[in-house]
Short mmCIF file of C-alpha atoms and ligand atoms in Angstrom, two decimals:
data_model
loop_
_atom_site.label_atom_id
_atom_site.label_comp_id
_atom_site.label_asym_id
_atom_site.label_seq_id
_atom_site.Cartn_x
_atom_site.Cartn_y
_atom_site.Cartn_z
CA MET B 1 -63.51 93.59 117.20
CA TYR B 2 -63.86 96.47 115.04
CA ILE B 3 -64.41 97.50 111.21
CA ASN B 4 -64.08 101.06 109.46
CA CYS B 5 -67.42 102.61 109.22
CA ARG B 6 -69.34 102.46 105.80
CA VAL B 7 -70.60 105.87 106.19
CA CYS B 8 -67.26 107.91 107.34
CA GLY B 9 -64.80 105.15 107.41
CA GLY B 10 -64.37 105.50 110.97
CA ASN B 11 -63.34 102.89 113.59
CA VAL B 12 -66.67 101.11 114.69
CA GLN B 13 -66.62 99.09 118.44
CA GLU B 14 -68.88 96.48 119.17
CA PHE B 15 -71.31 96.86 121.75
CA VAL B 16 -73.39 94.20 121.70
CA ASP B 17 -73.02 90.55 120.57
CA LEU B 18 -76.17 88.11 119.99
CA GLY B 19 -74.46 85.60 118.76
CA ARG B 20 -74.88 83.26 116.24
CA GLN B 21 -77.64 83.81 114.06
CA THR B 22 -79.28 83.27 110.97
CA MET B 23 -81.68 85.74 108.62
CA ALA B 24 -84.54 87.44 109.63
CA ASN B 25 -86.59 86.87 107.10
CA GLY B 26 -85.13 82.77 106.19
CA PHE B 27 -88.29 80.94 107.05
CA LEU B 28 -87.55 77.94 105.75
CA ARG B 29 -89.00 74.17 105.04
CA PRO B 30 -88.52 71.78 107.28
CA GLU B 31 -86.41 69.99 104.38
CA ASP B 32 -83.67 72.83 103.80
CA VAL B 33 -82.14 73.20 107.65
CA GLU B 34 -79.15 71.66 106.42
CA ARG B 35 -78.51 74.93 103.84
CA GLU B 36 -78.83 77.29 106.72
CA TYR B 37 -76.80 80.62 106.46
CA PHE B 38 -75.22 81.63 109.90
CA PHE B 39 -73.30 84.95 110.85
CA ARG B 40 -72.04 87.01 113.85
CA LEU B 41 -74.90 89.27 115.21
CA ALA B 42 -73.20 92.05 116.51
CA VAL B 43 -73.48 95.81 116.64
CA GLY B 44 -70.91 98.36 117.59
CA MET B 45 -70.83 102.58 117.04
CA CYS B 46 -69.01 104.59 114.88
CA GLU B 47 -66.31 106.59 117.01
CA LEU B 48 -66.52 109.72 114.37
CA CYS B 49 -69.95 110.28 113.16
CA THR B 50 -71.66 107.73 115.68
CA MET B 51 -73.41 105.62 113.24
CA VAL B 52 -74.37 102.36 114.84
CA GLN B 53 -74.26 99.29 112.61
CA LEU B 54 -73.72 95.64 112.12
CA LEU B 55 -70.21 94.71 112.47
CA GLU B 56 -70.59 91.71 110.27
CA GLU B 57 -73.50 91.14 107.28
CA VAL B 58 -75.35 88.69 105.22
CA PRO B 59 -75.20 89.37 100.96
CA GLN B 60 -78.03 91.11 99.62
CA HIS B 61 -78.99 88.64 97.15
CA LEU B 62 -79.45 86.18 100.30
CA ARG B 63 -81.93 88.24 101.93
CA TYR B 64 -83.73 89.85 99.21
CA HIS B 65 -84.65 87.33 96.44
CA ASP B 66 -88.21 85.98 94.78
CA ALA B 67 -88.97 84.57 98.06
CA TYR B 68 -88.77 87.33 100.44
CA ARG B 69 -91.03 86.56 103.34
CA TYR B 70 -92.41 90.09 104.18
CA HIS B 71 -95.95 91.85 103.04
CA ALA B 72 -95.50 94.93 104.17
CA SER B 73 -99.75 95.10 103.61
CA GLY B 74 -99.77 92.31 106.11
CA SER B 75 -101.34 94.62 109.03
CA GLU B 76 -104.17 97.16 108.93
CA SER B 77 -101.97 99.57 110.78
CA HIS B 78 -99.50 99.25 108.19
CA ARG B 79 -102.16 99.80 105.50
CA LYS B 80 -103.68 103.08 106.76
CA HIS B 81 -100.31 104.59 107.64
CA PHE B 82 -98.95 103.77 104.00
CA ALA B 83 -102.24 105.29 102.38
CA GLN B 84 -101.82 108.65 104.55
CA ASN B 85 -98.32 108.90 103.44
CA ALA B 86 -99.29 108.43 99.71
CA ARG B 87 -101.94 111.24 100.15
CA ARG B 88 -99.61 113.37 102.43
CA PHE B 89 -97.39 113.57 99.56
CA MET B 90 -99.70 113.98 96.45
CA GLU B 91 -101.15 117.17 98.79
CA SER B 92 -97.34 118.69 99.81
CA GLU B 93 -94.64 117.45 97.39
CA LEU B 94 -96.57 116.11 94.02
CA THR B 95 -98.34 118.88 93.41
CA GLY B 96 -96.37 120.74 90.22
CA PRO B 97 -96.83 119.76 86.52
CA ASP B 98 -96.58 116.15 86.06
CA PRO B 99 -94.53 114.88 89.51
CA PHE B 100 -92.98 112.16 90.37
CA ILE B 101 -91.94 109.87 92.84
CA VAL B 102 -89.36 107.05 93.27
CA GLU B 103 -90.07 104.25 96.36
CA ILE B 104 -86.67 102.21 97.34
CA GLY B 105 -88.72 98.81 98.37
CA CYS B 106 -91.98 99.19 97.19
CA ASN B 107 -92.40 95.75 99.01
CA ASP B 108 -95.81 94.66 98.18
CA GLY B 109 -97.18 98.47 97.00
CA VAL B 110 -98.54 99.19 100.19
CA MET B 111 -97.66 103.14 99.61
CA LEU B 112 -97.30 103.07 96.22
CA SER B 113 -101.01 101.85 94.89
CA THR B 114 -102.47 104.62 96.36
CA ILE B 115 -100.31 106.74 93.63
CA ALA B 116 -100.78 104.78 90.98
CA GLN B 117 -104.76 104.97 91.64
CA ALA B 118 -104.82 108.45 91.80
CA GLY B 119 -102.40 108.17 88.43
CA VAL B 120 -98.85 109.98 89.49
CA ARG B 121 -95.82 109.16 87.64
CA HIS B 122 -94.29 106.79 90.07
CA LEU B 123 -91.47 103.79 90.03
CA GLY B 124 -91.22 101.47 92.75
CA VAL B 125 -87.59 99.75 93.23
CA GLU B 126 -87.57 96.32 94.56
CA PRO B 127 -85.57 93.83 94.22
CA ALA B 128 -87.61 90.76 95.86
CA GLY B 129 -89.38 89.36 92.75
CA ASN B 130 -92.47 88.24 94.48
CA VAL B 131 -93.33 90.74 96.42
CA ALA B 132 -92.43 92.77 93.24
CA GLU B 133 -95.29 91.12 91.63
CA LEU B 134 -97.52 91.71 94.17
CA ALA B 135 -97.32 95.56 93.91
CA LYS B 136 -97.58 95.23 90.10
CA ALA B 137 -100.88 93.36 90.76
CA LYS B 138 -102.24 96.56 92.11
CA GLY B 139 -101.02 98.93 89.08
CA VAL B 140 -97.58 99.59 90.74
CA GLN B 141 -94.92 100.74 87.71
CA VAL B 142 -91.96 98.51 89.22
CA LEU B 143 -88.12 97.64 88.69
CA SER B 144 -86.96 94.98 89.99
CA GLU B 145 -83.69 96.02 90.61
CA PHE B 146 -81.52 97.03 94.00
CA PHE B 147 -81.77 100.59 94.59
CA ASP B 148 -78.04 102.09 93.61
CA LEU B 149 -76.11 104.73 91.58
CA ALA B 150 -75.70 102.11 88.72
CA THR B 151 -80.01 102.13 88.91
CA ALA B 152 -80.50 105.15 89.94
CA THR B 153 -78.18 107.17 86.81
CA GLU B 154 -80.66 104.71 84.93
CA ILE B 155 -84.19 105.87 86.26
CA ARG B 156 -82.72 109.49 85.44
CA ALA B 157 -82.24 108.96 81.77
CA GLU B 158 -85.46 106.75 81.43
CA HIS B 159 -87.91 108.84 83.58
CA GLY B 160 -86.02 112.10 84.55
CA ARG B 161 -85.21 113.22 88.01
CA ALA B 162 -87.86 112.57 91.13
CA ASP B 163 -89.88 115.17 93.50
CA VAL B 164 -89.81 112.56 96.28
CA ILE B 165 -87.45 110.08 97.09
CA PHE B 166 -89.41 107.77 99.50
CA GLY B 167 -88.50 104.57 101.44
CA ALA B 168 -89.76 102.64 104.83
CA ASN B 169 -88.04 100.07 106.55
CA THR B 170 -85.43 99.65 103.73
CA ILE B 171 -82.41 102.44 103.75
CA CYS B 172 -81.18 100.86 106.82
CA HIS B 173 -81.30 97.33 105.06
CA ILE B 174 -78.76 98.78 102.42
CA ALA B 175 -74.92 98.65 103.05
CA ASP B 176 -73.51 100.50 100.58
CA ILE B 177 -74.88 103.73 101.51
CA GLU B 178 -72.20 105.61 99.82
CA SER B 179 -73.75 104.45 96.43
CA LEU B 180 -77.14 104.67 97.78
CA LEU B 181 -76.84 108.15 98.73
CA LEU B 182 -74.73 108.65 95.46
CA GLY B 183 -77.83 107.34 93.68
CA VAL B 184 -79.82 109.92 95.48
CA ASP B 185 -78.16 112.80 94.24
CA VAL B 186 -78.26 111.69 90.81
CA LEU B 187 -81.92 111.14 90.83
CA LEU B 188 -83.64 113.84 93.01
CA GLY B 189 -84.68 117.18 91.69
CA PRO B 190 -83.22 120.53 93.07
CA ASP B 191 -86.45 121.11 95.25
CA GLY B 192 -87.40 117.37 96.13
CA VAL B 193 -87.38 115.55 99.45
CA PHE B 194 -85.47 112.24 99.89
CA VAL B 195 -88.11 110.79 102.71
CA PHE B 196 -87.39 107.31 105.24
CA GLU B 197 -88.84 105.85 108.14
CA GLU B 198 -86.85 103.76 109.77
CA PRO B 199 -86.23 101.78 113.53
CA TYR B 200 -85.03 104.40 115.86
CA LEU B 201 -82.45 103.44 117.69
CA GLY B 202 -84.16 105.87 120.49
CA THR B 203 -86.35 103.25 121.15
CA ILE B 204 -84.46 100.48 120.67
CA VAL B 205 -82.49 101.27 123.78
CA GLY B 206 -85.22 102.89 125.29
CA ARG B 207 -87.42 99.40 125.11
CA THR B 208 -84.53 97.06 125.26
CA ALA B 209 -86.20 96.35 121.68
CA PHE B 210 -82.93 94.05 120.85
CA ASP B 211 -85.14 92.22 118.57
CA GLN B 212 -85.10 95.02 115.91
CA ILE B 213 -81.59 93.94 116.05
CA TYR B 214 -80.90 90.91 112.90
CA ASP B 215 -79.44 90.85 109.48
CA GLU B 216 -81.07 93.03 107.48
CA HIS B 217 -80.87 95.68 109.73
CA ILE B 218 -77.73 97.22 109.10
CA PHE B 219 -77.96 100.42 110.07
CA TYR B 220 -79.42 101.94 113.48
CA PHE B 221 -80.04 105.72 112.94
CA THR B 222 -80.48 108.43 115.26
CA VAL B 223 -81.07 111.93 114.58
CA ARG B 224 -77.54 112.73 115.44
CA SER B 225 -75.61 110.01 112.96
CA VAL B 226 -78.45 110.43 110.08
CA GLN B 227 -77.69 114.44 109.87
CA ALA B 228 -74.08 113.58 110.10
CA MET B 229 -74.21 111.19 106.50
CA ALA B 230 -76.54 113.65 105.29
CA ASP B 231 -73.90 116.39 105.40
CA ARG B 232 -71.04 114.37 104.63
CA PHE B 233 -73.26 113.63 101.23
CA GLY B 234 -74.60 117.18 100.29
CA LEU B 235 -77.94 116.61 101.46
CA GLU B 236 -79.60 118.29 104.84
CA LEU B 237 -81.54 116.78 107.00
CA VAL B 238 -84.54 119.38 107.03
CA ASP B 239 -87.04 117.72 109.37
CA VAL B 240 -87.47 114.75 111.40
CA GLU B 241 -90.92 113.10 112.88
CA ARG B 242 -91.52 110.48 115.33
CA ILE B 243 -94.02 107.75 113.87
CA PRO B 244 -96.01 104.79 116.10
CA LEU B 245 -94.49 102.04 113.75
CA HIS B 246 -92.43 99.34 114.86
CA GLY B 247 -92.60 100.48 118.12
CA GLY B 248 -91.50 103.49 117.35
CA GLU B 249 -89.26 104.82 113.84
CA ILE B 250 -88.59 108.50 113.15
CA ARG B 251 -89.31 109.78 109.86
CA TYR B 252 -86.47 111.80 108.03
CA THR B 253 -86.22 114.26 105.50
CA LEU B 254 -83.73 115.44 103.62
CA ALA B 255 -83.38 117.98 100.78
CA ARG B 256 -80.59 119.71 99.04
CA PRO B 257 -78.64 122.06 100.98
CA SER B 258 -80.09 125.84 102.09
CA LYS B 259 -83.52 124.76 100.04
CA ARG B 260 -85.66 124.27 102.66
CA THR B 261 -85.39 125.59 106.48
CA PRO B 262 -85.28 123.06 109.32
CA THR B 263 -88.20 122.41 111.74
CA PRO B 264 -87.30 123.25 114.92
CA ALA B 265 -87.90 119.18 115.31
CA VAL B 266 -84.50 118.30 114.62
CA GLY B 267 -82.84 120.83 116.89
CA ASP B 268 -85.02 119.41 119.52
CA LEU B 269 -84.35 115.91 119.08
CA LEU B 270 -80.74 116.39 118.73
CA ALA B 271 -80.99 117.91 122.27
CA ALA B 272 -82.89 114.87 123.62
CA GLU B 273 -80.48 112.54 122.08
CA ARG B 274 -78.16 114.24 123.63
CA THR B 275 -80.17 114.73 126.80
CA ARG B 276 -80.13 110.53 126.60
CA GLY B 277 -76.62 110.03 125.91
CA LEU B 278 -77.45 108.22 122.89
CA ALA B 279 -73.88 108.47 121.74
CA GLU B 280 -72.33 107.29 124.58
CA PRO B 281 -70.78 104.02 125.29
CA GLU B 282 -72.56 103.72 129.04
CA THR B 283 -75.68 103.84 127.44
CA PHE B 284 -74.97 100.89 125.42
CA GLU B 285 -73.46 99.18 128.02
CA ARG B 286 -76.53 99.64 129.85
CA PHE B 287 -78.11 98.32 127.21
CA GLY B 288 -76.21 95.13 126.95
CA HIS B 289 -77.09 94.01 130.62
CA ASP B 290 -81.15 94.93 130.07
CA VAL B 291 -80.44 92.91 126.68
CA GLU B 292 -79.35 89.68 129.18
CA ARG B 293 -81.90 90.39 131.80
CA VAL B 294 -84.57 90.02 129.54
CA ARG B 295 -83.09 86.97 127.98
CA GLY B 296 -83.06 85.53 131.67
CA ASP B 297 -86.44 86.56 132.76
CA LEU B 298 -88.09 85.57 129.49
CA VAL B 299 -86.40 81.82 129.14
CA THR B 300 -87.19 81.32 133.31
CA LEU B 301 -90.65 81.88 132.97
CA LEU B 302 -91.19 80.01 129.70
CA ARG B 303 -89.30 76.84 131.59
CA GLU B 304 -91.73 78.08 134.41
CA ILE B 305 -95.09 77.55 132.51
CA ARG B 306 -93.45 74.28 130.61
CA ALA B 307 -92.88 72.84 134.69
CA GLU B 308 -96.17 73.86 135.42
CA GLY B 309 -97.92 71.92 133.03
CA ARG B 310 -98.89 74.80 131.25
CA ARG B 311 -99.09 75.85 127.49
CA VAL B 312 -97.60 78.53 125.52
CA VAL B 313 -97.83 79.39 121.65
CA GLY B 314 -96.16 82.37 120.08
CA TYR B 315 -97.96 85.17 118.25
CA GLY B 316 -96.84 86.94 115.15
CA ALA B 317 -93.25 85.75 113.38
CA PRO B 318 -92.17 89.28 112.66
CA GLY B 319 -88.66 88.67 111.78
CA LYS B 320 -87.59 89.98 114.93
CA CYS B 321 -88.71 86.49 116.20
CA THR B 322 -85.88 85.01 114.89
CA THR B 323 -83.36 87.02 116.83
CA VAL B 324 -85.37 86.35 120.00
CA THR B 325 -85.19 82.89 119.70
CA ASN B 326 -81.96 82.42 118.54
CA TYR B 327 -80.41 84.52 120.94
CA CYS B 328 -82.66 82.97 124.37
CA GLU B 329 -82.11 79.63 122.45
CA ILE B 330 -85.83 79.13 122.62
CA GLY B 331 -87.22 75.97 120.73
CA PRO B 332 -89.97 74.06 120.21
CA ASP B 333 -89.64 72.46 123.59
CA LEU B 334 -90.76 75.85 125.06
CA VAL B 335 -92.79 77.44 122.47
CA PRO B 336 -94.45 74.19 119.93
CA PHE B 337 -95.58 76.98 117.46
CA ILE B 338 -95.93 80.44 116.66
CA CYS B 339 -99.38 81.98 114.21
CA ASP B 340 -98.91 84.11 111.98
CA SER B 341 -101.41 85.79 109.30
CA THR B 342 -98.52 85.55 106.58
CA PRO B 343 -99.18 82.70 104.30
CA SER B 344 -95.58 82.76 102.51
CA LYS B 345 -94.84 82.04 106.48
CA GLN B 346 -96.84 78.96 107.64
CA GLY B 347 -95.87 75.71 106.73
CA HIS B 348 -92.03 77.10 107.50
CA LEU B 349 -90.05 76.83 110.43
CA VAL B 350 -88.31 80.24 111.76
CA SER B 351 -85.08 80.14 110.99
CA GLY B 352 -82.27 78.83 113.60
CA SER B 353 -84.69 78.02 116.64
CA HIS B 354 -86.55 75.98 113.74
CA ILE B 355 -90.21 76.80 115.58
CA PRO B 356 -92.58 75.83 113.27
CA VAL B 357 -95.37 78.95 111.92
CA ARG B 358 -99.00 77.82 111.83
CA PRO B 359 -101.82 80.15 110.46
CA PRO B 360 -104.16 81.80 113.50
CA GLU B 361 -106.93 79.25 113.29
CA ALA B 362 -104.21 77.03 115.13
CA PHE B 363 -104.41 79.42 117.86
CA ALA B 364 -108.25 79.68 118.21
CA HIS B 365 -108.75 76.12 117.51
CA ASP B 366 -107.01 75.07 121.00
CA TYR B 367 -106.58 78.11 123.14
CA PRO B 368 -102.98 77.83 124.95
CA ASP B 369 -102.56 79.42 128.45
CA PHE B 370 -99.98 81.59 127.18
CA ALA B 371 -99.42 83.31 123.93
CA LEU B 372 -96.10 84.72 123.66
CA LEU B 373 -96.42 87.96 121.84
CA PHE B 374 -93.38 88.19 119.07
CA ALA B 375 -95.43 91.07 117.40
CA TRP B 376 -95.70 92.94 120.07
CA ASN B 377 -95.39 96.53 118.23
CA HIS B 378 -99.23 94.94 116.76
CA ALA B 379 -100.33 94.64 120.46
CA GLU B 380 -103.50 96.39 120.00
CA GLU B 381 -104.47 95.07 116.53
CA ILE B 382 -103.91 91.46 117.69
CA MET B 383 -105.20 91.37 121.31
CA THR B 384 -108.03 93.28 119.49
CA LYS B 385 -108.80 90.33 117.10
CA GLU B 386 -108.06 87.78 119.49
CA LYS B 387 -110.42 89.14 122.57
CA ALA B 388 -111.89 86.09 122.66
CA PHE B 389 -108.82 84.43 124.22
CA ARG B 390 -108.49 86.84 127.08
CA ASP B 391 -112.12 86.32 127.40
CA ALA B 392 -111.26 82.19 127.52
CA GLY B 393 -109.01 83.09 130.32
CA GLY B 394 -105.69 83.37 128.08
CA LYS B 395 -102.47 85.59 128.79
CA TRP B 396 -100.21 87.71 127.09
CA ILE B 397 -96.29 87.40 127.53
CA LEU B 398 -94.73 90.36 126.53
CA TYR B 399 -90.93 91.11 127.12
CA VAL B 400 -90.50 94.61 125.63
CA PRO B 401 -89.78 96.78 127.36
CA ASP B 402 -89.40 94.16 130.31
CA VAL B 403 -90.82 90.61 130.73
CA HIS B 404 -94.43 90.47 131.92
CA ILE B 405 -98.14 89.07 132.25
CA ILE B 406 -101.33 90.66 130.72
P1 JHZ P 501 -94.30 93.22 111.31
C1 JHZ P 501 -90.56 93.90 109.03
O1 JHZ P 501 -90.27 93.02 110.30
C2 JHZ P 501 -89.63 93.83 107.81
P2 JHZ P 501 -91.02 92.58 111.15
C3 JHZ P 501 -88.68 94.23 107.89
N1 JHZ P 501 -87.02 93.46 107.62
C4 JHZ P 501 -87.87 95.77 108.56
O2 JHZ P 501 -87.32 96.27 108.26
C5 JHZ P 501 -88.98 95.76 109.63
O3 JHZ P 501 -90.44 95.36 109.83
C6 JHZ P 501 -88.97 97.02 110.14
C7 JHZ P 501 -97.99 89.03 111.39
N2 JHZ P 501 -98.85 89.30 112.26
O4 JHZ P 501 -94.61 94.53 110.94
C8 JHZ P 501 -97.53 89.66 110.34
C9 JHZ P 501 -100.26 88.32 112.52
O5 JHZ P 501 -99.80 87.01 112.27
O6 JHZ P 501 -93.76 93.55 113.14
C10 JHZ P 501 -96.22 89.54 110.06
O7 JHZ P 501 -95.65 88.36 110.02
N3 JHZ P 501 -101.74 88.52 112.61
C11 JHZ P 501 -88.69 94.87 106.24
O8 JHZ P 501 -91.34 90.94 110.64
C12 JHZ P 501 -96.22 89.87 111.83
O9 JHZ P 501 -97.11 89.53 112.40
C13 JHZ P 501 -102.05 90.30 112.76
O10 JHZ P 501 -103.23 90.00 113.38
O11 JHZ P 501 -90.43 92.72 112.48
C14 JHZ P 501 -95.38 91.30 112.27
O12 JHZ P 501 -93.96 91.90 111.42
C15 JHZ P 501 -100.78 91.25 112.93
C16 JHZ P 501 -101.19 92.21 112.64
C17 JHZ P 501 -99.57 90.84 112.06
O13 JHZ P 501 -92.39 93.39 110.75
ZN1 ZN P 502 -68.63 106.85 111.02
#
């Protein structure tokens, strides 16, 4: 099957199908299972501009609403990273008279709270009302809207143009990328930058991190596809930087044409992507096989553990665990519960697979033999925090880049 590319209108050819899935952040109460929303989770690549994207999408008002479960401040590493991001902007881009920064999808204010504390003019645009309230409680100015051309026009009329437009794990969520980029064009000052940090297709393919594929991630960026997208909408990709968050992301910096000299990192990463064949059909074919292999290995291991009468508990209920549990058909029979520190996920079920989410105390209270680490991107932080589990003889199961026990 194919669809038309959301960026350029070209043909998008499907390369992987992760089956019937629900919403990654659709954690639900047991009484609501009847009302679950399902769609086909399949990904393809545009033959013209190479943008990798979902074939089917979940309407955005069903994904972002007043009960959005993900809190961006939920880990120490993220709090540190975004505070540092804010300081970096204040030292580089926000140094003129009365600077202004806009964040697309500011979540609970993990980045903008540092900007707000410094008294710098800012605006978070956040459609999910509950996390927007958390940001406001930290002194952040928030507009509860989806970011698009109309919202950007409204912001410009009220606040003027922005020196920085920023997004972290939000730009790849916006299906109407044309309206988003036209909005950036309206709102961005002549010397401003549009900076965004998003999961990297190179990491997803290279580490078989197929759990990054879910309803919220409409696009799976590469330097090449972002550059083509920027060119198409009258912007220029001037810098790229690899960052460790979410297992490996890229921070893209776009500016108006000829305003900044592109850094050597852009050419270097483009060349690396060419060498890796990151836009070649064979690469995706291999990825499809790797995904199936990981599924087989993981399910076999979990069944063996169950047959031996030993216990497994899931650790961390990121959005990613929805893809893995549903694609591998892992239910409460194999993983009776998952513990997670996010209060709004606790007492809920993972959508589709219906594995209950419990607080971390449920883990420490009665250690299992194995902990299946769904939040693998936070391995260091979690394993340090849960050192006593290892000391008591417990073992961690990871499935990225392949299934292994440590
Ligand atoms: P984490 C998020 O995905 C959401 P997720 C979003 N959709 C997106 O686009 C991607 O990021 C890129 C828990 N935890 O950060 C907290 C513990 O329980 O991998 C979280 O529920 N104990 C915007 O959901 C989860 O793990 C801990 O000590 O994949 C991690 O979620 C720590 C550190 C975390 O994001
Ligand atoms: Zn395209």
